[in-house]
Amino acid sequence: MPEYLSPGVYIEEFESGGVPVAGVSTSTAGFLGLAQRGEAEGLPELVTSFADFQRKFGGYLPENQFGEYRFLSYSVEHFFINGGSRCYVMRATPDDAKSSVNEVYDFIKFNAKNQGSWGDRIRILIVPSSKAKTQIFEDFENGQYKLKSSIGFNEGDIVEFIDGEVKQINKVIMVQDNLVTFEKPFEGEVIDSEILPTKLLYTKEINIQISYGDEVENYEKASLNISKSNFIEKLLKKSNLIEVKVDSDFIKDTVTPFLKFAGEKPDREKVWIDLTDGSDGSLDKLSPANFIGSDNGPGKRSGIKSFIDNDDVSIMLVPGVTDPSVQLDLIAHCENKANRFAIIDIPKEIKKVNDLKQWRNMFDSSYAAAYHPWVKVFDPVDKTNIFIPPSGSVAGIYSRSDNTRGVHKAPANEVVRSCTSLDCQYSKGEQDILNPIGINLIRAFTGQGIRIWGARTLSSNAQWRYINVRRLFIFIEESVKRSTDWVVFEPNDAELWARVKRSLDNFLTGVWRDGALVGSSPSDAFFVKIDNTTMTQDDIDNGKLICIIGVSPVKPAEFVIFRFTQFTAEASGE
């Protein structure tokens, strides 16, 4: 409580109402798969367009190298084509993938930022430069000189004194104001106090240009002085293309940075450095472990586990990877996080109904849905049509449906954009068998295009049969969770309970008005209970606030039935 120690008027503010509950996004997808480039460890990268994906992860992978593991790029492309707006992408790599390197020099090693043959197309241009220049005003002998300005000169810098055509190389030992001590005295007369001097002292650095296709990075005034802020290792940490490692044992001699690269050809004006020996890896070294990933702690996770720290993703998929171990791990990840939904691809070669039923028996989860068959799209690389897994397109449709209708609308009876045909066509009779067990078919209808014609999860529990019901609960639960942090450590009394209830009532009323809940009034659509009936004194003593929320979600009209009979005026008595 505030203290009042002298007479006066005091103004206080306090919060009496509930804090609004904001709805979370449900349309952000998380992709995992093989790519040309990109980090395979750490946090997934945000991608907002297919062009953005190409800049960060490269283009399409060749079929002859990775077969049906190559579909990440195609799936991300069709995610955006079908209405997706943003996603997070994580790269997986085979065990034998290697980064491109250059180990020509004993004092420095360049390597591509991450694995892949893409690094072999990186070129590095080195040219000499100078960060600072000045005049020498006074010679104190024994290598100590007073400079006009010592700004830009640091201990360990390699410098060059130029008097006409005469050049001398030296190293800075100590700097104190404008008094600088060098490794050795300069030869000859070095004093020049003229307004337009002819004798100048320069620091020696290099400019670096790194190019990869149309992507170019420029770093100016890089130094080999490890104590400087423009030390080459520190400067190139910003690079998206390469990494640099300097061996300090080989940079202690008095040689200018450029001459270290020019070597036996000191008259060169520039030096080109190429990286080699990069590898995308091979199919033989690819296993489910590469996609499942490893948990080596924050910032070091890979595969599916790299999405543990990402709370923005609400849809998860590993396009084209149909290994049961990977799919079961993906579903387990979604169930454990409880704030995302998995889209599963069925193996392309499985087409018979009995085989599909057998495949389906491996799964039972309300946090996943399966789609079949694969869809035919145009491949801009081979200039022909190919079949790709449907999960990327389906994720885009989820996003499109969420943004246009809401997460409560079943993402079905929606056109699959940029799809010319299907790998196989199933009949109504075959769907009569597959739909009840949770296999969502994509079908072509005369005059209506190619559409998703199923909205079921892979759950055996009838309460969680429909995708939109599970995703609506994810939306409500995650929205409440993220917007009620303010409640933690507040006094657990009736006043707090009333504020929490008011916040939840307002939020759920908005959800009901959007058409996500069944009922002619809010009281028919949901209830919020938070009082002495929902928690005991023991709960309160143990720091628990228990709130029970019930909602009545809308279910899709999956079976539309029109019943006909003959009608005559005589039969009706008119």
Coordinates of C-alpha atoms in Angstrom, one line a residue:
M1 CA 0.0 0.0 0.0
P2 CA 1.2 3.5 -0.7
E3 CA 2.3 5.7 2.3
Y4 CA 0.5 9.0 3.0
L5 CA 2.8 11.2 5.2
S6 CA 1.6 14.7 4.5
P7 CA -1.8 16.3 3.9
G8 CA -2.8 16.6 0.2
V9 CA -4.7 15.1 -2.7
Y10 CA -3.4 11.7 -4.0
I11 CA -4.3 10.0 -7.3
E12 CA -4.2 6.3 -7.6
E13 CA -4.9 3.9 -10.5
F14 CA -6.0 0.3 -10.1
E15 CA -7.3 -2.4 -12.5
S16 CA -10.8 -3.7 -11.8
G17 CA -11.8 -5.3 -15.1
G18 CA -10.5 -8.4 -16.7
V19 CA -7.6 -8.4 -19.2
P20 CA -8.8 -9.1 -22.7
V21 CA -8.1 -12.6 -24.1
A22 CA -6.6 -12.3 -27.6
G23 CA -7.1 -15.0 -30.2
V24 CA -3.9 -16.7 -31.4
S25 CA -3.0 -17.4 -35.0
T26 CA -4.0 -20.8 -36.3
S27 CA -2.6 -20.5 -39.9
T28 CA 1.2 -20.6 -39.3
A29 CA 2.7 -23.8 -40.7
G30 CA 6.0 -25.6 -39.7
F31 CA 7.9 -27.4 -42.5
L32 CA 10.7 -29.9 -42.2
G33 CA 12.7 -31.4 -45.0
L34 CA 15.7 -31.5 -47.3
A35 CA 16.9 -28.3 -48.9
Q36 CA 19.8 -27.0 -50.9
R37 CA 21.0 -24.7 -48.1
G38 CA 20.0 -23.5 -44.6
E39 CA 20.8 -24.3 -41.0
A40 CA 20.1 -27.9 -39.9
E41 CA 20.4 -27.0 -36.2
G42 CA 19.0 -24.2 -34.1
L43 CA 15.7 -22.4 -34.6
P44 CA 13.4 -22.7 -37.6
E45 CA 13.5 -19.8 -40.1
L46 CA 10.4 -17.6 -40.7
V47 CA 9.4 -17.6 -44.4
T48 CA 6.8 -15.2 -45.7
S49 CA 6.8 -16.1 -49.5
F50 CA 8.2 -18.7 -51.8
A51 CA 10.8 -16.2 -53.0
D52 CA 11.8 -15.7 -49.4
F53 CA 12.2 -19.5 -49.1
Q54 CA 14.4 -19.6 -52.2
R55 CA 16.7 -16.9 -50.7
K56 CA 17.1 -18.7 -47.4
F57 CA 16.9 -22.4 -48.5
G58 CA 17.6 -22.5 -52.2
G59 CA 15.5 -24.0 -55.0
Y60 CA 14.3 -27.5 -56.0
L61 CA 16.4 -30.6 -55.3
P62 CA 17.1 -33.1 -58.2
E63 CA 14.9 -36.3 -58.3
N64 CA 17.9 -38.5 -59.2
Q65 CA 19.6 -37.6 -56.0
F66 CA 16.9 -37.6 -53.4
G67 CA 13.8 -39.1 -55.0
E68 CA 10.7 -38.7 -52.9
Y69 CA 12.6 -36.9 -50.1
R70 CA 13.0 -33.8 -52.2
F71 CA 9.6 -32.3 -51.9
L72 CA 10.1 -29.6 -49.3
S73 CA 10.5 -26.8 -51.8
Y74 CA 7.5 -27.9 -53.9
S75 CA 5.3 -28.2 -50.7
V76 CA 6.3 -24.7 -49.5
E77 CA 5.6 -23.3 -52.9
H78 CA 2.1 -24.8 -53.0
F79 CA 1.4 -23.8 -49.4
F80 CA 1.7 -20.2 -50.5
I81 CA -0.2 -20.9 -53.8
N82 CA -3.1 -22.3 -51.8
G83 CA -3.4 -19.4 -49.4
G84 CA -0.7 -19.7 -46.8
S85 CA 0.8 -16.5 -45.6
R86 CA 3.7 -17.5 -43.3
C87 CA 5.5 -20.6 -42.2
Y88 CA 8.6 -21.7 -40.3
V89 CA 11.1 -24.0 -42.1
M90 CA 13.8 -26.3 -40.7
R91 CA 16.2 -28.2 -42.9
A92 CA 17.2 -31.8 -42.4
T93 CA 20.5 -33.1 -43.9
P94 CA 22.0 -36.6 -44.5
D95 CA 24.8 -37.7 -42.3
D96 CA 27.4 -37.3 -45.1
A97 CA 26.5 -33.8 -46.1
K98 CA 29.5 -31.4 -46.0
S99 CA 30.1 -27.7 -46.1
S100 CA 32.3 -26.3 -48.9
V101 CA 35.7 -25.1 -47.6
N102 CA 38.9 -23.4 -48.6
E103 CA 42.0 -24.4 -46.6
V104 CA 44.7 -23.1 -48.9
Y105 CA 46.0 -20.6 -46.3
D106 CA 47.6 -21.7 -43.0
F107 CA 46.3 -18.7 -41.1
I108 CA 42.7 -18.7 -42.1
K109 CA 39.9 -21.1 -43.1
F110 CA 36.8 -20.3 -45.0
N111 CA 33.8 -22.5 -45.1
A112 CA 30.2 -22.2 -46.3
K113 CA 27.7 -21.3 -43.6
N114 CA 26.0 -24.7 -43.8
Q115 CA 26.2 -28.1 -45.6
G116 CA 25.6 -28.6 -49.3
S117 CA 27.2 -28.3 -52.8
W118 CA 25.6 -24.9 -53.1
G119 CA 28.8 -23.6 -51.3
D120 CA 31.0 -24.5 -54.2
R121 CA 29.4 -21.6 -56.1
I122 CA 30.6 -19.1 -53.5
R123 CA 33.4 -16.7 -54.5
I124 CA 35.3 -14.4 -52.2
L125 CA 37.1 -11.3 -53.5
I126 CA 39.9 -9.7 -51.4
V127 CA 41.3 -6.2 -52.2
P128 CA 43.6 -4.0 -50.1
S129 CA 42.2 -1.1 -48.2
S130 CA 43.1 1.3 -45.3
K131 CA 40.9 2.5 -42.4
A132 CA 43.0 5.4 -41.2
K133 CA 45.9 7.6 -42.4
T134 CA 47.9 10.4 -40.8
Q135 CA 51.2 12.3 -40.6
I136 CA 54.1 11.9 -38.3
F137 CA 54.8 15.1 -36.4
E138 CA 57.7 14.2 -34.1
D139 CA 60.3 11.4 -33.7
F140 CA 61.1 10.4 -30.1
E141 CA 63.5 7.7 -31.3
N142 CA 63.4 4.0 -30.4
G143 CA 60.3 3.5 -32.5
Q144 CA 58.2 6.1 -30.7
Y145 CA 56.5 8.8 -32.7
K146 CA 53.9 11.5 -32.2
L147 CA 51.2 11.4 -34.8
K148 CA 48.8 14.1 -36.0
S149 CA 46.0 11.8 -35.0
S150 CA 46.1 8.3 -33.6
I151 CA 42.4 7.6 -34.3
G152 CA 42.0 4.3 -36.1
F153 CA 45.4 3.0 -34.9
N154 CA 45.3 0.2 -32.4
E155 CA 47.8 -2.1 -30.7
G156 CA 48.7 -5.0 -33.1
D157 CA 47.8 -3.1 -36.3
I158 CA 50.0 -3.5 -39.3
V159 CA 50.8 -0.1 -40.9
E160 CA 52.6 1.1 -44.0
F161 CA 54.6 4.4 -44.2
I162 CA 54.7 5.8 -47.7
D163 CA 57.2 8.5 -48.9
G164 CA 56.8 8.7 -52.6
E165 CA 57.8 5.3 -54.0
V166 CA 59.4 4.2 -50.7
K167 CA 57.2 2.0 -48.6
Q168 CA 57.9 0.6 -45.1
I169 CA 55.9 -1.9 -43.1
N170 CA 55.7 -1.8 -39.3
K171 CA 53.5 -2.9 -36.4
V172 CA 51.9 -0.8 -33.7
I173 CA 53.0 -1.9 -30.2
M174 CA 51.3 0.7 -28.0
V175 CA 49.0 3.7 -28.4
Q176 CA 48.8 6.5 -25.8
D177 CA 46.9 9.6 -27.0
N178 CA 48.8 10.6 -30.2
L179 CA 52.0 9.0 -29.0
V180 CA 52.5 5.7 -30.8
T181 CA 55.2 3.1 -30.3
F182 CA 56.0 0.8 -33.3
E183 CA 57.8 -2.5 -33.4
K184 CA 60.9 -0.9 -35.0
P185 CA 62.0 2.6 -36.0
F186 CA 61.2 3.8 -39.5
E187 CA 64.2 4.4 -41.8
G188 CA 65.0 7.9 -43.1
E189 CA 63.2 11.2 -42.6
V190 CA 59.6 10.6 -41.7
I191 CA 58.5 14.0 -40.2
D192 CA 55.9 15.8 -42.4
S193 CA 54.0 18.7 -40.9
E194 CA 52.9 20.3 -44.2
I195 CA 49.2 21.1 -44.9
L196 CA 49.4 18.9 -48.0
P197 CA 51.7 16.1 -46.8
T198 CA 53.7 13.7 -49.0
K199 CA 54.7 11.4 -46.2
L200 CA 51.8 9.4 -44.8
L201 CA 51.2 6.5 -42.4
Y202 CA 48.4 4.1 -43.3
T203 CA 46.7 1.2 -41.4
K204 CA 46.5 -1.9 -43.6
E205 CA 43.2 -3.7 -43.9
I206 CA 41.2 -5.5 -46.6
N207 CA 37.8 -5.2 -48.2
I208 CA 35.9 -8.5 -48.7
Q209 CA 33.2 -9.2 -51.2
I210 CA 31.3 -12.5 -51.0
S211 CA 29.1 -13.5 -53.9
Y212 CA 26.7 -16.4 -54.4
G213 CA 24.6 -16.0 -57.6
D214 CA 22.8 -12.7 -57.2
E215 CA 23.4 -12.6 -53.5
V216 CA 26.4 -10.3 -52.7
E217 CA 27.8 -9.3 -49.3
N218 CA 30.4 -6.6 -48.8
Y219 CA 32.6 -6.1 -45.7
E220 CA 34.9 -3.1 -45.6
K221 CA 38.1 -2.5 -43.7
A222 CA 38.5 -6.0 -42.3
S223 CA 41.5 -6.5 -40.1
L224 CA 43.7 -9.4 -39.0
N225 CA 44.2 -7.7 -35.6
I226 CA 42.3 -9.9 -33.2
S227 CA 41.8 -7.1 -30.6
K228 CA 39.9 -4.8 -33.0
S229 CA 36.2 -4.6 -33.6
N230 CA 36.7 -5.0 -37.3
F231 CA 38.6 -8.2 -36.8
I232 CA 37.7 -10.5 -39.8
E233 CA 36.1 -13.2 -37.6
K234 CA 33.9 -10.7 -35.8
L235 CA 33.0 -8.8 -39.0
L236 CA 32.0 -12.0 -40.9
K237 CA 29.7 -13.3 -38.1
K238 CA 27.0 -11.3 -39.9
S239 CA 27.5 -13.3 -43.1
N240 CA 24.7 -15.5 -44.4
L241 CA 27.1 -17.3 -46.7
I242 CA 30.4 -18.1 -45.0
E243 CA 32.1 -18.7 -41.7
V244 CA 35.7 -17.7 -41.0
K245 CA 38.2 -19.2 -38.5
V246 CA 41.6 -17.5 -38.0
D247 CA 44.6 -19.3 -36.4
S248 CA 46.2 -16.5 -34.3
D249 CA 49.5 -18.4 -34.2
F250 CA 50.0 -17.5 -37.9
I251 CA 49.1 -13.8 -37.8
K252 CA 51.8 -12.5 -35.4
D253 CA 54.3 -11.6 -38.1
T254 CA 54.6 -8.1 -39.6
V255 CA 53.0 -8.8 -43.0
T256 CA 50.0 -6.7 -44.4
P257 CA 46.7 -8.6 -44.5
F258 CA 46.5 -8.4 -48.3
L259 CA 50.0 -9.8 -48.8
K260 CA 49.1 -12.8 -46.7
F261 CA 46.5 -13.6 -49.3
A262 CA 48.5 -12.6 -52.3
G263 CA 51.4 -14.8 -51.2
E264 CA 54.0 -15.2 -53.9
K265 CA 52.3 -12.7 -56.2
P266 CA 52.5 -9.4 -54.2
D267 CA 51.9 -7.3 -57.3
R268 CA 48.3 -8.5 -57.7
E269 CA 45.6 -6.0 -57.1
K270 CA 43.0 -8.5 -56.0
V271 CA 42.7 -12.1 -54.8
W272 CA 39.9 -14.5 -55.7
I273 CA 39.1 -17.4 -53.2
D274 CA 36.8 -20.3 -54.2
L275 CA 35.2 -22.9 -51.9
T276 CA 35.2 -26.6 -52.9
D277 CA 34.2 -30.1 -51.7
G278 CA 30.7 -29.3 -50.6
S279 CA 28.2 -32.1 -50.6
D280 CA 24.4 -32.4 -50.3
G281 CA 24.9 -36.0 -49.0
S282 CA 23.4 -39.2 -50.3
L283 CA 20.1 -41.1 -50.0
D284 CA 22.0 -44.0 -48.4
K285 CA 23.0 -41.8 -45.4
L286 CA 19.4 -40.5 -44.8
S287 CA 17.4 -42.2 -42.0
P288 CA 14.4 -41.3 -39.9
A289 CA 16.8 -40.0 -37.2
N290 CA 17.7 -37.1 -39.6
F291 CA 14.1 -36.0 -39.5
I292 CA 13.3 -36.8 -35.9
G293 CA 16.4 -34.9 -34.9
S294 CA 18.2 -34.6 -31.6
D295 CA 17.7 -32.5 -28.5
N296 CA 21.1 -31.0 -27.5
G297 CA 19.6 -28.1 -25.6
P298 CA 18.4 -24.6 -26.6
G299 CA 19.8 -23.4 -29.9
K300 CA 21.2 -26.9 -30.7
R301 CA 18.1 -28.9 -31.5
S302 CA 17.5 -30.4 -35.0
G303 CA 14.7 -32.0 -36.9
I304 CA 11.2 -32.1 -35.4
K305 CA 12.7 -31.3 -32.0
S306 CA 13.8 -27.9 -33.3
F307 CA 10.2 -26.8 -33.1
I308 CA 10.0 -27.3 -29.4
D309 CA 10.8 -23.7 -28.7
N310 CA 8.6 -22.3 -31.4
D311 CA 5.1 -21.4 -30.1
D312 CA 4.0 -19.6 -33.3
V313 CA 3.5 -22.8 -35.4
S314 CA 0.0 -24.3 -35.4
I315 CA 0.3 -26.7 -38.3
M316 CA 3.1 -29.3 -38.7
L317 CA 4.2 -31.4 -41.6
V318 CA 7.2 -33.2 -43.1
P319 CA 6.2 -33.3 -46.7
G320 CA 6.8 -36.5 -48.6
V321 CA 8.5 -38.3 -45.7
T322 CA 6.2 -41.3 -45.1
D323 CA 8.3 -43.4 -42.8
P324 CA 6.1 -44.4 -39.9
S325 CA 8.8 -43.6 -37.3
V326 CA 8.9 -40.0 -38.5
Q327 CA 5.2 -39.6 -38.7
L328 CA 4.6 -41.1 -35.3
D329 CA 7.2 -38.8 -33.8
L330 CA 5.6 -35.8 -35.5
I331 CA 2.2 -36.7 -34.1
A332 CA 3.7 -37.3 -30.6
H333 CA 5.3 -33.8 -30.9
C334 CA 1.9 -32.2 -31.6
E335 CA 0.2 -34.1 -28.8
N336 CA 2.9 -33.1 -26.3
K337 CA 2.8 -29.5 -27.3
A338 CA -1.0 -29.6 -27.5
N339 CA -1.0 -26.4 -29.6
R340 CA -0.5 -27.7 -33.1
F341 CA -1.9 -30.1 -35.6
A342 CA -0.1 -32.6 -37.9
I343 CA -0.8 -33.2 -41.6
I344 CA 0.3 -36.6 -42.7
D345 CA 1.1 -37.9 -46.2
I346 CA 0.2 -41.4 -47.1
P347 CA 2.9 -43.3 -49.2
K348 CA 2.4 -42.6 -52.9
E349 CA 2.6 -46.3 -53.8
I350 CA -0.3 -47.3 -51.5
K351 CA -3.4 -47.2 -53.5
K352 CA -5.6 -50.2 -52.8
V353 CA -8.3 -49.8 -50.1
N354 CA -7.1 -52.8 -48.1
D355 CA -3.5 -51.5 -48.0
L356 CA -4.8 -48.1 -47.0
K357 CA -6.7 -49.6 -44.1
Q358 CA -3.7 -51.5 -43.0
W359 CA -1.6 -48.3 -43.1
R360 CA -4.2 -46.4 -41.1
N361 CA -4.1 -49.0 -38.2
M362 CA -0.7 -47.6 -37.1
F363 CA -2.2 -44.3 -35.9
D364 CA -4.8 -43.1 -33.4
S365 CA -4.6 -39.4 -32.6
S366 CA -6.9 -36.4 -32.7
Y367 CA -3.9 -34.1 -33.4
A368 CA -3.3 -35.4 -36.9
A369 CA -5.1 -35.9 -40.2
A370 CA -4.1 -37.9 -43.3
Y371 CA -4.7 -37.0 -47.0
H372 CA -4.5 -39.0 -50.2
P373 CA -3.7 -39.3 -53.1
W374 CA -0.7 -37.3 -54.3
V375 CA -1.4 -34.3 -56.6
K376 CA 0.0 -33.5 -60.0
V377 CA 1.6 -30.1 -60.4
F378 CA 3.9 -28.4 -62.9
D379 CA 7.6 -28.7 -62.2
P380 CA 9.4 -25.5 -63.3
V381 CA 12.8 -27.3 -63.3
D382 CA 12.0 -30.2 -65.7
K383 CA 9.2 -28.3 -67.5
T384 CA 6.9 -31.2 -67.0
N385 CA 4.1 -32.4 -64.6
I386 CA 5.1 -34.3 -61.5
F387 CA 3.3 -35.8 -58.5
I388 CA 3.9 -34.2 -55.1
P389 CA 2.6 -35.1 -51.6
P390 CA -0.6 -33.2 -50.8
S391 CA 0.4 -32.0 -47.3
G392 CA 1.8 -28.6 -48.5
S393 CA -1.3 -27.8 -50.5
V394 CA -3.5 -28.9 -47.6
A395 CA -1.7 -26.7 -45.1
G396 CA -2.2 -23.8 -47.4
I397 CA -5.9 -24.6 -47.6
Y398 CA -6.1 -24.8 -43.8
S399 CA -4.6 -21.3 -43.7
R400 CA -6.9 -20.0 -46.4
S401 CA -10.0 -21.4 -44.7
D402 CA -8.9 -20.0 -41.3
N403 CA -8.4 -16.6 -42.7
T404 CA -11.6 -16.4 -44.8
R405 CA -14.1 -18.4 -42.6
G406 CA -12.4 -19.2 -39.3
V407 CA -10.8 -22.2 -37.6
H408 CA -14.2 -23.6 -36.8
K409 CA -14.9 -24.2 -40.5
A410 CA -13.9 -27.7 -41.6
P411 CA -11.0 -27.3 -44.1
A412 CA -12.8 -29.4 -46.7
N413 CA -14.8 -28.9 -50.0
E414 CA -12.0 -26.5 -50.9
V415 CA -10.4 -26.3 -54.3
V416 CA -6.7 -27.4 -54.5
R417 CA -5.1 -24.7 -56.5
S418 CA -2.5 -25.2 -59.2
C419 CA -3.3 -28.9 -59.3
T420 CA -4.0 -30.5 -62.7
S421 CA -4.9 -34.0 -61.7
L422 CA -4.5 -36.8 -59.1
D423 CA -2.2 -39.8 -58.8
C424 CA -5.3 -42.0 -58.8
Q425 CA -9.0 -41.4 -58.7
Y426 CA -11.2 -43.0 -56.0
S427 CA -14.9 -43.7 -56.3
K428 CA -17.6 -42.9 -53.9
G429 CA -17.8 -46.6 -52.9
E430 CA -14.1 -46.6 -52.0
Q431 CA -14.5 -43.4 -50.0
D432 CA -17.4 -45.0 -48.2
I433 CA -14.8 -47.4 -46.7
L434 CA -12.0 -44.9 -46.2
N435 CA -13.8 -41.9 -44.8
P436 CA -15.1 -43.6 -41.6
I437 CA -11.6 -44.6 -40.7
G438 CA -10.2 -41.1 -41.1
I439 CA -8.5 -41.1 -44.5
N440 CA -9.4 -37.9 -46.2
L441 CA -9.5 -38.2 -49.9
I442 CA -8.8 -35.5 -52.5
R443 CA -11.2 -36.0 -55.4
A444 CA -11.9 -34.5 -58.8
F445 CA -15.5 -33.5 -59.5
T446 CA -17.0 -32.6 -62.9
G447 CA -17.2 -28.9 -63.3
Q448 CA -15.9 -28.3 -59.7
G449 CA -12.2 -28.9 -60.0
I450 CA -10.1 -30.9 -57.6
R451 CA -11.2 -30.6 -54.0
I452 CA -10.5 -31.9 -50.5
W453 CA -13.4 -34.2 -49.7
G454 CA -12.8 -35.2 -46.1
A455 CA -12.4 -33.5 -42.7
R456 CA -11.6 -36.3 -40.2
T457 CA -8.8 -36.7 -37.8
L458 CA -6.9 -40.0 -37.2
S459 CA -8.7 -40.5 -33.8
S460 CA -10.9 -43.4 -32.8
N461 CA -12.7 -41.1 -30.3
A462 CA -15.9 -39.9 -31.8
Q463 CA -15.7 -36.7 -29.8
W464 CA -12.6 -35.7 -31.7
R465 CA -13.6 -37.0 -35.1
Y466 CA -13.5 -33.7 -36.9
I467 CA -10.4 -31.6 -37.7
N468 CA -12.2 -28.3 -37.1
V469 CA -13.3 -29.4 -33.6
R470 CA -9.7 -30.3 -32.5
R471 CA -8.3 -27.2 -34.1
L472 CA -11.0 -25.0 -32.5
F473 CA -10.1 -26.3 -29.1
I474 CA -6.4 -25.8 -29.8
F475 CA -7.2 -22.2 -30.7
I476 CA -9.3 -21.6 -27.6
E477 CA -6.9 -23.3 -25.2
E478 CA -3.8 -21.6 -26.6
S479 CA -5.5 -18.1 -26.6
V480 CA -6.6 -18.5 -23.0
K481 CA -3.1 -19.8 -22.0
R482 CA -1.2 -16.9 -23.6
S483 CA -3.6 -14.2 -22.4
T484 CA -3.9 -15.2 -18.7
D485 CA -0.2 -14.9 -17.6
W486 CA -1.3 -11.8 -15.6
V487 CA -3.2 -14.1 -13.2
V488 CA -0.1 -15.9 -11.9
F489 CA 0.8 -14.8 -8.3
E490 CA -2.3 -12.6 -8.0
P491 CA -4.2 -12.9 -4.7
N492 CA -6.4 -16.0 -5.1
D493 CA -9.7 -14.6 -3.9
A494 CA -13.2 -13.9 -5.2
E495 CA -12.2 -10.6 -6.8
L496 CA -9.6 -12.4 -9.0
W497 CA -12.1 -15.1 -9.9
A498 CA -14.6 -12.5 -11.0
R499 CA -12.0 -10.7 -13.2
V500 CA -10.8 -14.0 -14.8
K501 CA -14.4 -15.1 -15.5
R502 CA -15.2 -11.7 -17.0
S503 CA -12.2 -12.0 -19.4
L504 CA -13.2 -15.5 -20.5
D505 CA -16.8 -14.7 -20.9
N506 CA -16.0 -11.8 -23.2
F507 CA -13.6 -13.9 -25.2
L508 CA -15.9 -16.9 -25.6
T509 CA -18.8 -14.6 -26.5
G510 CA -16.7 -13.3 -29.4
V511 CA -16.0 -16.9 -30.5
W512 CA -19.7 -17.6 -30.4
R513 CA -20.6 -14.6 -32.4
D514 CA -18.1 -15.7 -35.1
G515 CA -20.1 -18.8 -35.5
A516 CA -17.7 -21.3 -33.9
L517 CA -20.1 -22.4 -31.1
V518 CA -23.5 -23.9 -31.2
G519 CA -26.4 -22.1 -29.4
S520 CA -28.9 -19.4 -29.7
S521 CA -27.3 -17.4 -26.9
P522 CA -23.9 -17.4 -25.1
S523 CA -25.3 -19.3 -22.2
D524 CA -26.3 -22.1 -24.6
A525 CA -22.9 -22.1 -26.3
F526 CA -20.5 -22.1 -23.3
F527 CA -20.0 -21.9 -19.6
V528 CA -17.2 -20.6 -17.3
K529 CA -17.2 -21.8 -13.7
I530 CA -14.6 -20.5 -11.2
D531 CA -15.7 -20.4 -7.6
N532 CA -15.7 -22.6 -4.4
T533 CA -17.3 -25.4 -6.3
T534 CA -14.4 -25.8 -8.7
M535 CA -11.7 -25.8 -6.1
T536 CA -11.3 -26.8 -2.5
Q537 CA -9.5 -24.9 0.3
D538 CA -6.7 -27.4 -0.1
D539 CA -6.4 -26.4 -3.8
I540 CA -6.2 -22.7 -2.7
D541 CA -3.7 -23.5 0.0
N542 CA -1.5 -25.2 -2.6
G543 CA -1.6 -22.1 -4.9
K544 CA -4.1 -23.5 -7.4
L545 CA -6.8 -21.5 -9.2
I546 CA -9.1 -24.0 -11.1
C547 CA -11.5 -22.8 -13.8
I548 CA -13.8 -25.1 -15.7
I549 CA -14.7 -24.1 -19.2
G550 CA -17.3 -25.9 -21.3
V551 CA -17.9 -25.1 -25.0
S552 CA -20.2 -26.5 -27.6
P553 CA -18.3 -26.6 -30.9
V554 CA -20.0 -26.6 -34.3
K555 CA -19.7 -29.8 -36.3
P556 CA -19.5 -29.9 -40.1
A557 CA -22.5 -31.0 -42.1
E558 CA -20.7 -34.0 -43.4
F559 CA -23.8 -35.9 -44.6
V560 CA -26.4 -33.7 -46.3
I561 CA -29.6 -35.7 -46.7
F562 CA -32.6 -34.7 -48.8
R563 CA -35.6 -37.1 -48.4
F564 CA -38.1 -37.2 -51.3
T565 CA -41.6 -38.6 -51.5
Q566 CA -44.3 -38.3 -54.1
F567 CA -46.8 -35.6 -53.5
T568 CA -50.3 -35.1 -54.9
A569 CA -53.0 -32.6 -54.1
E570 CA -55.5 -35.4 -53.6
A571 CA -53.3 -37.2 -51.1
S572 CA -52.9 -34.0 -49.1
G573 CA -56.7 -33.5 -49.0
E574 CA -56.6 -30.2 -50.8

